[in-house]
Coordinates of C-alpha atoms in Angstrom, one line a residue:
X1 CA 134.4 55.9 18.2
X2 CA 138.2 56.5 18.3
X3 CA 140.8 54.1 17.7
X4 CA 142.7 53.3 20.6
X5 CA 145.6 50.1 21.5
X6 CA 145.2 48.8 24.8
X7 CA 148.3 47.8 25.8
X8 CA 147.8 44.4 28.4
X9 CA 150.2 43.6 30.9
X10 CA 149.3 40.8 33.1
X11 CA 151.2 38.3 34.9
X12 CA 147.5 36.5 36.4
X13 CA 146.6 33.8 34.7
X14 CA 143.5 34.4 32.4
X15 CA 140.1 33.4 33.6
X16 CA 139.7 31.3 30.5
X17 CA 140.7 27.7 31.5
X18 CA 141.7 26.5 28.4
X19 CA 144.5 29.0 27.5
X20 CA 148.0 26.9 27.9
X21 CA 150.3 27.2 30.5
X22 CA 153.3 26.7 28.6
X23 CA 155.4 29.2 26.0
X24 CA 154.7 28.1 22.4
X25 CA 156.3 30.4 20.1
X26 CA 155.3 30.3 16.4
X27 CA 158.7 29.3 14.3
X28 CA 157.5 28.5 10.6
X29 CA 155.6 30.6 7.8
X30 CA 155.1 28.2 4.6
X31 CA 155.1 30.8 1.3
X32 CA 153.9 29.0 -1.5
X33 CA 156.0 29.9 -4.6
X34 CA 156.2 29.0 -8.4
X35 CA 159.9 28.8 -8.5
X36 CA 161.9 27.8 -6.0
X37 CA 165.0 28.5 -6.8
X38 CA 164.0 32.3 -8.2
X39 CA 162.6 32.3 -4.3
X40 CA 165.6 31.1 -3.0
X41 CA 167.4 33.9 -4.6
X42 CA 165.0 36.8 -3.6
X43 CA 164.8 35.8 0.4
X44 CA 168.6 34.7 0.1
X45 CA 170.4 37.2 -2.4
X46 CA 168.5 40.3 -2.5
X47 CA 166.4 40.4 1.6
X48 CA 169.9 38.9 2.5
X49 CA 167.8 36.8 4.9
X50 CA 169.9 33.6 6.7
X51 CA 169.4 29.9 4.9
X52 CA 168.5 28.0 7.8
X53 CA 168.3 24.7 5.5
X54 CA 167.8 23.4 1.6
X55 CA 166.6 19.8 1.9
X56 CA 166.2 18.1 -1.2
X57 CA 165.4 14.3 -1.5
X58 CA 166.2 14.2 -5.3
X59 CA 162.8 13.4 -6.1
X60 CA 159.6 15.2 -5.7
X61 CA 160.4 16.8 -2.3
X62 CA 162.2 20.1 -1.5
X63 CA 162.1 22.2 1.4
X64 CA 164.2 25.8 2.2
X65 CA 163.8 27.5 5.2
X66 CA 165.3 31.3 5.6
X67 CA 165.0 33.9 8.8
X68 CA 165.0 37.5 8.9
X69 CA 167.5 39.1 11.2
X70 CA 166.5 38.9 14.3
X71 CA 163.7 37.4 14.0
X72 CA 162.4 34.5 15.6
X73 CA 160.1 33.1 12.9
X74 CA 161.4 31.6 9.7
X75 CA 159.6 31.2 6.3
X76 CA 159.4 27.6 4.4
X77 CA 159.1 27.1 0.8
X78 CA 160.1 24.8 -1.8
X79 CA 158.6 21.6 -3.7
X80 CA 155.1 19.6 -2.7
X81 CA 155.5 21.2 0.8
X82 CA 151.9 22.1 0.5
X83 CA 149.2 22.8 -2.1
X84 CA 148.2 26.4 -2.4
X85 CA 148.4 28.4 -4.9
X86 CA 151.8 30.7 -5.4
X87 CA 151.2 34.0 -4.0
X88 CA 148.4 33.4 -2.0
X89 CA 149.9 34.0 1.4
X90 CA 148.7 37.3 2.8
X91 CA 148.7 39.3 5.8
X92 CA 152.4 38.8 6.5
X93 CA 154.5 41.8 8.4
X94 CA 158.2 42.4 9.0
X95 CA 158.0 44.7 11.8
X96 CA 160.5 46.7 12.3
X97 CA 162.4 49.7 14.9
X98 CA 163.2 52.2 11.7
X99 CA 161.5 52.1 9.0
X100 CA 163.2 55.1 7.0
X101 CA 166.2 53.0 7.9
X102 CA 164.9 49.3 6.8
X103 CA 163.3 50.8 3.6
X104 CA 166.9 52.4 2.8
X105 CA 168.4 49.4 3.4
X106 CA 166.0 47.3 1.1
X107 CA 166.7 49.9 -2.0
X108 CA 170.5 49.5 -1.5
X109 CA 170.2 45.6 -1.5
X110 CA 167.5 46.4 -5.3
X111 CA 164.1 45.8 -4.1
X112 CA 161.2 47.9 -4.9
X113 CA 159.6 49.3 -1.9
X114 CA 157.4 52.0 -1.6
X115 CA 157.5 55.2 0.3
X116 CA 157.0 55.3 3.7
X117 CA 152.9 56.1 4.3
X118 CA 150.6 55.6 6.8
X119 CA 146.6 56.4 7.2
X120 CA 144.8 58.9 9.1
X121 CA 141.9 57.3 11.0
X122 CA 144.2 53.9 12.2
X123 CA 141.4 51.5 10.8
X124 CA 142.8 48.6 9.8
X125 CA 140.4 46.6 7.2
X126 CA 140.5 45.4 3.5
X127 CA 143.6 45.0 1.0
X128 CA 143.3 47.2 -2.1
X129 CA 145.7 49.4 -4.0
X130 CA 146.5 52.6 -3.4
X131 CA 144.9 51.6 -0.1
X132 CA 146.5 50.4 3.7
X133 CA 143.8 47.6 4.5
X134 CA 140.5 49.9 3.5
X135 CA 142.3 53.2 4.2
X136 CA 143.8 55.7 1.3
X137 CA 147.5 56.0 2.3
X138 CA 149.0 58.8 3.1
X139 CA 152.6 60.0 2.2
X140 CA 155.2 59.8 5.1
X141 CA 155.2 58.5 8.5
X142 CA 152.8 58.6 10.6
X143 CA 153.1 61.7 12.4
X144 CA 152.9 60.8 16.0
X145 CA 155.3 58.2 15.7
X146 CA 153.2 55.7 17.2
X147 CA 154.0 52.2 16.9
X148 CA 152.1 49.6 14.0
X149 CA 151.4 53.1 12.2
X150 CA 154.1 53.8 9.6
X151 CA 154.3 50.8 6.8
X152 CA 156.4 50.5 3.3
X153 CA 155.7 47.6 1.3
X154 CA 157.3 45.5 -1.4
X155 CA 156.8 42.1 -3.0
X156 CA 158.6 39.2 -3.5
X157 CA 158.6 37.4 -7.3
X158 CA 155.3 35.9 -7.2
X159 CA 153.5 38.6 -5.8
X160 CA 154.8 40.3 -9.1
X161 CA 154.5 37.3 -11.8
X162 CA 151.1 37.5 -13.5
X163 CA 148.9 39.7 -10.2
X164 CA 146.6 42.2 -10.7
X165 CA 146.8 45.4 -8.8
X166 CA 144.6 44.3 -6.8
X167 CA 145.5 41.1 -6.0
X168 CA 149.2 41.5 -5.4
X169 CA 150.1 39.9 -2.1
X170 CA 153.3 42.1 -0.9
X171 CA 155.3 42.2 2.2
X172 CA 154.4 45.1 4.3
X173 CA 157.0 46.6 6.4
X174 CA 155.7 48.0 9.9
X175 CA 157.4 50.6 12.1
X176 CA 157.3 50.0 16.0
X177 CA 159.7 52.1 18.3
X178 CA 157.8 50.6 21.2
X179 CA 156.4 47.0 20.7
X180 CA 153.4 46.4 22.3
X181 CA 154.3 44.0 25.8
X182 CA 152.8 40.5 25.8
X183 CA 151.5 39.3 28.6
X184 CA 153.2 36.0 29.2

């Protein structure tokens, strides 16, 4: 069977009663981490990402919240704002129009990021090393230029502090010259 994107483009509503008919747009990724202020650094300093807020109630509660450029989802982090384990968030993309450009700009600002790769088949499933979720990767772009194809990872401190191989959870960076329309 061959892998193929459907794209959707619908402005009917869907037969299935119970979707909402109202936008809700996701805002807020929480990222547990082991040192907030190191974290603070990493998304702030180094990704170059905008502090949206750093709430601290002197006590036992802190909260930081940075965005990506243009983006309209923001990650949270910081003290007792919840209870798993540092580096355990996974499956998180920063999608992206060029990713030759976004990786160069993510070495010039000192963060480790891999070479541009992609897989041949375009199945999507698993998460180990030297591996794109269940797929061996293969160096450079993908050659159609198709979007969700082309990825470069990296990781932030506590994917890096004490991970196995094959446990690291790391930030991979999609390409996607033509995003895939919503229907809304």
């Amino acid at each position: 069977m061959a892998n193929q994107t459907n794209e959707i483009r619908s402005s009917a509503p869907t037969s299935d009663a119970s979707v909402a008919r109202f936008d809700m747009k996701f805002e807020i990724v929480v990222i547990p981490v082991s040192d907030v202020d190191r974290a603070k650094e990493f998304y702030g300093g180094k990704l170059g990402w905008r502090l949206d807020a750093d709430y601290d109630n002197g006590k036992d509660f802190r909260v930081i919240q940075f965005t990506p450029p243009g983006s309209g989802c923001s990650v949270i982090f910081g003290k007792n704002v919840n209870a798993a384990a540092p580096g355990s968030a996974q499956g998180l993309y920063l999608i992206v129009s060029d990713i030759e450009a976004a990786r160069k700009e993510l070495l010039g600002r000192g963060i480790q990021i891999s070479q541009v790769f992609h897989d041949a088949s375009g199945v999507y499933a698993g998460t180990d090393e030297p591996y794109l979720f269940g797929q061996i990767r293969i160096s450079g772009p993908d050659p159609e230029h198709r979007s969700y194809r082309s990825f470069a990872s990296f990781q932030d401190p506590d994917a890096t502090a004490g991970c196995s191989k094959r446990s690291q959870r790391g930030w991979p960076v999609a390409s996607t010259p033509r995003r895939l329309a919503l229907h809304r």
